[in-house]
């Protein structure tokens, strides 16, 4: 039963990464057609909030039961990741900003080990290290080494918010009245939509872009169709499957698997936008895949395998603390 739950969690994490990774391919043509990137983020989050809002009444008890969780998820896991990432790319190369954001899983391991005082398996740590090295190749960090300090700090802030996405998605899962992940996402999106409205100021947006079309792989596609993909698939569907996967796998494993999002985004851009991959990028993608494969073996520390699994911070045979099991993600996210 536990093995089937693990497999389901891995499947959901991969599906979520693919869904999140597809956002850039749908959003970039709209941005090239004249839509401001920050306005694209506002459309993404606000659209998702509107789509999911009918479910708000069903989960209204969470407003009184878990107000801090809902506010934190909206401010950090949704709005924070988006806002800090876009602020970062205004000062440093996109690839470098993306790499900094995806330091989130590594920061998550630090949180689990040093703040929550839980042991972290060597498999999870090794997987995270491989994934970060692979991401450095995917985004070709060496192409943007002349960095702006403020831009770097903004990118690290996005990474911190991403780490809290995994932490908050797993909150309360050990309790009898665990918050429904769908309810957390609904209210998180609503909170983020309100915050981003003040940040993005959509009243100054070029609305005419949405009535036209944008080019994808040499084909003119209605702008509203691309918006629908970003909202429904790359946000609503991606967040739901992502959060559920976190609850089934544990945050530390799901966090490393989520690094596949950057690889998926790069592959989609190669196929649909003609942004060809170099040799180092292909190698980087293989490293990220390897890191995800190594990290998933850390699930043994969650109580479904050998208690003698070696963990960081303890020698062989150190018992691993139980990691909560549950489900779903998110994104982000961003772009």
Coordinates of C-alpha atoms in Angstrom, one line a residue:
X1 CA 0.0 0.0 0.0
X2 CA 2.8 2.4 0.9
X3 CA 4.7 1.4 -2.3
X4 CA 1.6 2.2 -4.4
X5 CA 1.2 5.6 -2.6
X6 CA 4.9 6.3 -3.3
X7 CA 4.5 5.5 -7.0
X8 CA 1.3 7.6 -7.2
X9 CA 3.2 10.5 -5.5
X10 CA 6.1 10.3 -8.0
X11 CA 3.6 10.1 -10.9
X12 CA 1.8 13.2 -9.6
X13 CA 5.1 15.1 -9.0
X14 CA 6.2 14.4 -12.6
X15 CA 2.8 15.4 -14.0
X16 CA 3.0 18.6 -12.0
X17 CA 6.5 19.4 -13.2
X18 CA 5.4 18.9 -16.8
X19 CA 2.3 21.2 -16.2
X20 CA 4.3 23.9 -14.5
X21 CA 7.1 23.6 -17.2
X22 CA 4.6 24.2 -20.0
X23 CA 3.7 27.7 -18.6
X24 CA 6.7 29.4 -20.2
X25 CA 5.9 28.1 -23.7
X26 CA 2.3 29.4 -23.5
X27 CA 3.2 32.7 -21.7
X28 CA 6.3 33.7 -23.8
X29 CA 4.4 34.2 -27.1
X30 CA 1.9 36.5 -25.2
X31 CA 4.8 38.5 -23.8
X32 CA 6.4 38.8 -27.2
X33 CA 3.0 39.9 -28.5
X34 CA 3.1 42.9 -26.1
X35 CA 1.9 41.7 -22.7
X36 CA 4.0 42.9 -19.8
X37 CA 5.5 39.9 -17.9
X38 CA 4.1 41.1 -14.5
X39 CA 0.7 41.4 -16.1
X40 CA 1.0 37.9 -17.4
X41 CA 1.6 36.7 -13.8
X42 CA -1.4 38.6 -12.6
X43 CA -3.6 37.0 -15.3
X44 CA -2.3 33.6 -14.4
X45 CA -2.9 33.9 -10.7
X46 CA -6.1 35.9 -10.9
X47 CA -7.5 33.6 -13.6
X48 CA -6.8 30.5 -11.4
X49 CA -8.4 32.3 -8.4
X50 CA -11.5 32.9 -10.4
X51 CA -11.7 29.3 -11.7
X52 CA -11.2 27.8 -8.3
X53 CA -13.4 30.4 -6.4
X54 CA -16.6 28.3 -6.5
X55 CA -14.9 25.9 -4.2
X56 CA -14.2 28.6 -1.6
X57 CA -17.6 28.2 0.1
X58 CA -17.1 24.5 0.5
X59 CA -13.8 25.0 2.3
X60 CA -14.9 28.2 4.2
X61 CA -14.1 26.6 7.6
X62 CA -10.4 26.9 6.8
X63 CA -10.6 30.7 7.0
X64 CA -11.2 30.3 10.8
X65 CA -9.3 27.1 11.3
X66 CA -6.1 27.9 9.4
X67 CA -5.9 31.7 8.6
X68 CA -2.1 31.8 9.0
X69 CA -1.6 28.8 6.7
X70 CA -3.9 30.4 4.0
X71 CA -2.2 33.8 4.2
X72 CA 1.3 32.2 4.2
X73 CA 0.5 30.0 1.2
X74 CA -0.9 33.0 -0.8
X75 CA 1.8 35.4 0.2
X76 CA 4.8 33.1 0.0
X77 CA 4.0 30.0 -2.1
X78 CA 2.2 31.9 -4.8
X79 CA 2.6 35.7 -4.9
X80 CA 6.1 35.7 -3.3
X81 CA 7.7 33.2 -5.8
X82 CA 6.2 35.1 -8.7
X83 CA 7.0 38.6 -7.6
X84 CA 10.6 38.0 -6.5
X85 CA 11.4 35.9 -9.6
X86 CA 10.2 38.7 -11.9
X87 CA 11.9 41.3 -9.9
X88 CA 15.1 39.2 -10.2
X89 CA 15.0 38.8 -13.9
X90 CA 14.7 42.6 -14.3
X91 CA 18.3 42.8 -12.9
X92 CA 20.0 39.5 -13.8
X93 CA 19.9 37.0 -16.6
X94 CA 16.8 34.8 -16.7
X95 CA 18.8 31.6 -16.5
X96 CA 20.7 32.7 -13.4
X97 CA 17.4 33.8 -11.8
X98 CA 15.9 30.4 -12.6
X99 CA 18.8 28.6 -11.0
X100 CA 18.6 30.7 -7.9
X101 CA 14.9 30.1 -7.5
X102 CA 15.5 26.4 -7.8
X103 CA 17.8 26.4 -4.9
X104 CA 14.5 26.2 -3.0
X105 CA 14.7 22.3 -2.6
X106 CA 18.2 22.7 -1.2
X107 CA 17.0 25.3 1.3
X108 CA 14.2 23.0 2.1
X109 CA 16.6 20.3 3.2
X110 CA 18.4 22.8 5.4
X111 CA 15.0 23.7 7.0
X112 CA 14.2 20.1 7.7
X113 CA 17.6 19.3 9.1
X114 CA 18.4 22.4 11.2
X115 CA 15.0 24.0 12.0
X116 CA 12.7 21.0 12.3
X117 CA 15.6 18.9 13.6
X118 CA 14.7 16.0 11.4
X119 CA 17.4 13.8 9.8
X120 CA 17.8 14.2 6.0
X121 CA 18.7 11.1 4.1
X122 CA 21.9 11.1 2.1
X123 CA 19.9 10.1 -1.0
X124 CA 17.9 13.4 -0.7
X125 CA 21.0 15.5 -0.2
X126 CA 22.8 13.8 -3.1
X127 CA 19.8 14.2 -5.3
X128 CA 19.5 17.9 -4.5
X129 CA 23.2 18.4 -5.2
X130 CA 22.9 16.6 -8.6
X131 CA 19.8 18.6 -9.5
X132 CA 21.4 21.9 -8.7
X133 CA 24.5 21.0 -10.8
X134 CA 22.2 20.0 -13.6
X135 CA 20.2 23.2 -13.4
X136 CA 23.4 25.2 -13.6
X137 CA 24.1 23.4 -17.0
X138 CA 20.5 23.8 -18.2
X139 CA 20.4 27.5 -17.6
X140 CA 24.1 27.9 -18.7
X141 CA 24.9 30.0 -15.7
X142 CA 28.4 30.8 -17.1
X143 CA 26.7 33.0 -19.7
X144 CA 25.7 35.5 -17.0
X145 CA 28.5 35.7 -14.4
X146 CA 28.5 39.6 -14.2
X147 CA 25.8 39.6 -11.5
X148 CA 23.9 42.4 -9.7
X149 CA 23.9 41.8 -6.0
X150 CA 20.3 43.0 -5.5
X151 CA 19.2 40.8 -8.3
X152 CA 20.9 37.8 -6.7
X153 CA 19.2 38.6 -3.4
X154 CA 15.8 38.8 -5.1
X155 CA 16.5 35.4 -6.7
X156 CA 17.4 33.9 -3.3
X157 CA 14.2 35.4 -1.9
X158 CA 12.2 33.6 -4.6
X159 CA 14.1 30.4 -3.6
X160 CA 13.0 30.9 0.1
X161 CA 9.4 31.4 -1.0
X162 CA 9.6 28.2 -3.1
X163 CA 10.9 26.3 -0.1
X164 CA 8.0 27.5 1.9
X165 CA 5.7 26.3 -0.8
X166 CA 6.7 22.7 0.0
X167 CA 6.7 23.4 3.7
X168 CA 3.2 24.9 3.8
X169 CA 1.8 22.3 1.4
X170 CA 2.7 19.7 4.1
X171 CA 1.4 21.6 7.1
X172 CA -1.0 19.8 9.4
X173 CA -1.0 16.6 7.5
X174 CA -0.3 14.6 10.7
X175 CA -3.4 15.9 12.4
X176 CA -6.8 14.3 12.4
X177 CA -8.4 17.4 10.9
X178 CA -5.7 18.0 8.2
X179 CA -6.6 20.9 6.0
X180 CA -7.9 19.9 2.6
X181 CA -5.2 20.7 0.0
X182 CA -7.7 22.0 -2.5
X183 CA -9.0 24.5 0.1
X184 CA -5.5 25.7 0.8
X185 CA -4.9 26.3 -2.9
X186 CA -8.2 28.1 -3.4
X187 CA -7.7 30.6 -0.6
X188 CA -4.0 30.8 -1.4
X189 CA -4.8 31.9 -4.9
X190 CA -7.4 34.4 -3.7
X191 CA -4.9 36.0 -1.3
X192 CA -2.2 36.0 -4.0
X193 CA -4.6 37.6 -6.6
X194 CA -5.4 40.5 -4.2
X195 CA -1.7 41.1 -3.5
X196 CA -0.6 40.9 -7.1
X197 CA -3.4 43.2 -8.2
X198 CA -1.7 46.0 -6.2
X199 CA 1.8 45.0 -7.4
X200 CA 1.0 44.5 -11.2
X201 CA -1.6 47.3 -11.5
X202 CA -3.6 45.6 -14.3
X203 CA -5.6 48.7 -15.1
X204 CA -2.6 49.8 -17.1
X205 CA -2.4 46.5 -19.1
X206 CA -2.6 46.4 -22.9
X207 CA -5.9 44.4 -23.0
X208 CA -5.9 44.4 -26.8
X209 CA -3.3 41.7 -26.8
X210 CA -5.8 39.2 -25.4
X211 CA -8.1 39.8 -28.3
X212 CA -5.4 38.9 -30.9
X213 CA -3.2 36.0 -31.5
X214 CA 0.4 34.9 -30.8
X215 CA 2.9 32.7 -32.8
X216 CA 3.7 29.3 -31.4
X217 CA 5.9 27.0 -33.5
X218 CA 5.2 29.0 -36.6
X219 CA 1.4 28.9 -36.1
X220 CA -0.9 31.7 -35.0
X221 CA -2.7 30.7 -31.9
X222 CA -5.6 32.7 -30.3
X223 CA -4.2 34.6 -27.3
X224 CA -7.2 33.5 -25.1
X225 CA -6.4 29.9 -25.9
X226 CA -2.8 30.4 -24.5
X227 CA -4.2 32.2 -21.5
X228 CA -6.6 29.3 -20.9
X229 CA -3.7 26.8 -21.0
X230 CA -1.6 28.9 -18.5
X231 CA -4.5 29.3 -16.1
X232 CA -6.1 25.9 -16.3
X233 CA -3.2 23.5 -16.9
X234 CA 0.0 25.3 -15.9
X235 CA -1.6 26.8 -12.7
X236 CA -4.8 25.1 -11.4
X237 CA -3.9 21.6 -12.5
X238 CA -0.2 22.0 -11.7
X239 CA -0.8 23.3 -8.2
X240 CA -3.3 20.6 -7.3
X241 CA -1.2 17.7 -8.5
X242 CA 1.9 19.3 -7.0
X243 CA 0.5 19.7 -3.5
X244 CA -1.0 16.2 -3.5
X245 CA 2.4 14.8 -4.5
X246 CA 4.1 16.6 -1.7
X247 CA 1.7 14.9 0.8
X248 CA 2.4 11.5 -0.7
X249 CA 6.1 11.8 -1.1
X250 CA 7.3 14.2 1.7
X251 CA 8.5 17.7 0.9
X252 CA 12.2 16.8 0.7
X253 CA 11.7 14.3 -2.1
X254 CA 9.0 16.3 -4.0
X255 CA 11.2 19.3 -3.9
X256 CA 14.0 17.6 -5.8
X257 CA 11.6 16.1 -8.3
X258 CA 10.1 19.6 -8.9
X259 CA 13.5 20.6 -10.3
X260 CA 12.4 18.7 -13.4
X261 CA 10.2 21.7 -14.2
X262 CA 13.1 23.7 -15.4
X263 CA 14.2 20.8 -17.7
X264 CA 10.6 20.4 -19.0
X265 CA 10.4 24.1 -19.7
X266 CA 13.7 24.0 -21.6
X267 CA 12.6 21.0 -23.7
X268 CA 9.3 22.6 -24.5
X269 CA 11.0 25.8 -25.6
X270 CA 13.3 23.7 -27.8
X271 CA 10.4 21.9 -29.5
X272 CA 7.8 24.7 -29.8
X273 CA 9.8 27.9 -29.7
X274 CA 12.9 26.8 -31.6
X275 CA 15.2 27.5 -28.7
X276 CA 17.7 24.7 -29.4
X277 CA 19.5 22.9 -26.6
X278 CA 23.3 22.8 -26.4
X279 CA 25.4 19.8 -25.3
X280 CA 25.8 21.1 -21.7
X281 CA 22.1 21.7 -21.4
X282 CA 21.3 18.1 -22.5
X283 CA 23.9 16.9 -19.9
X284 CA 22.3 19.2 -17.3
X285 CA 18.9 17.7 -18.0
X286 CA 20.3 14.2 -17.5
X287 CA 21.8 15.3 -14.2
X288 CA 18.5 16.7 -13.0
X289 CA 16.8 13.5 -13.9
X290 CA 19.5 11.5 -12.1
X291 CA 19.1 13.7 -9.0
X292 CA 15.3 13.2 -9.0
X293 CA 15.9 9.4 -9.3
X294 CA 18.4 9.4 -6.4
X295 CA 16.2 11.6 -4.2
X296 CA 13.1 9.4 -4.6
X297 CA 15.0 6.6 -2.7
X298 CA 14.9 8.9 0.3
X299 CA 11.3 7.9 0.8
X300 CA 12.7 5.0 2.8
X301 CA 13.3 7.5 5.6
X302 CA 9.6 8.3 5.7
X303 CA 8.9 5.0 7.4
X304 CA 8.2 2.6 4.5
X305 CA 11.6 0.9 4.4
X306 CA 14.7 0.3 6.4
X307 CA 15.1 2.4 9.5
X308 CA 18.9 2.0 9.2
X309 CA 19.0 4.2 6.1
X310 CA 22.0 6.6 6.5
X311 CA 21.0 10.2 7.1
X312 CA 22.9 13.5 7.1
X313 CA 23.7 14.5 10.6
X314 CA 23.9 10.9 11.9
X315 CA 25.9 7.8 11.2
X316 CA 24.7 4.5 9.7
X317 CA 21.9 3.1 11.6
X318 CA 20.6 6.5 12.9
X319 CA 16.8 6.1 12.9
X320 CA 15.1 8.5 10.5
X321 CA 12.3 10.6 11.8
X322 CA 9.0 10.0 10.2
X323 CA 8.1 12.5 7.4
X324 CA 4.4 13.3 7.0
X325 CA 2.6 11.7 4.0
X326 CA 0.1 13.6 2.0
X327 CA -0.6 15.1 -1.4
X328 CA -0.4 18.1 -4.1
X329 CA 1.7 21.2 -5.5
X330 CA 2.6 24.3 -6.9
X331 CA 3.4 26.8 -8.6
X332 CA 3.9 28.5 -9.4
X333 CA 5.0 30.0 -10.2
X334 CA 6.0 31.5 -12.2
X335 CA 7.4 31.3 -15.5

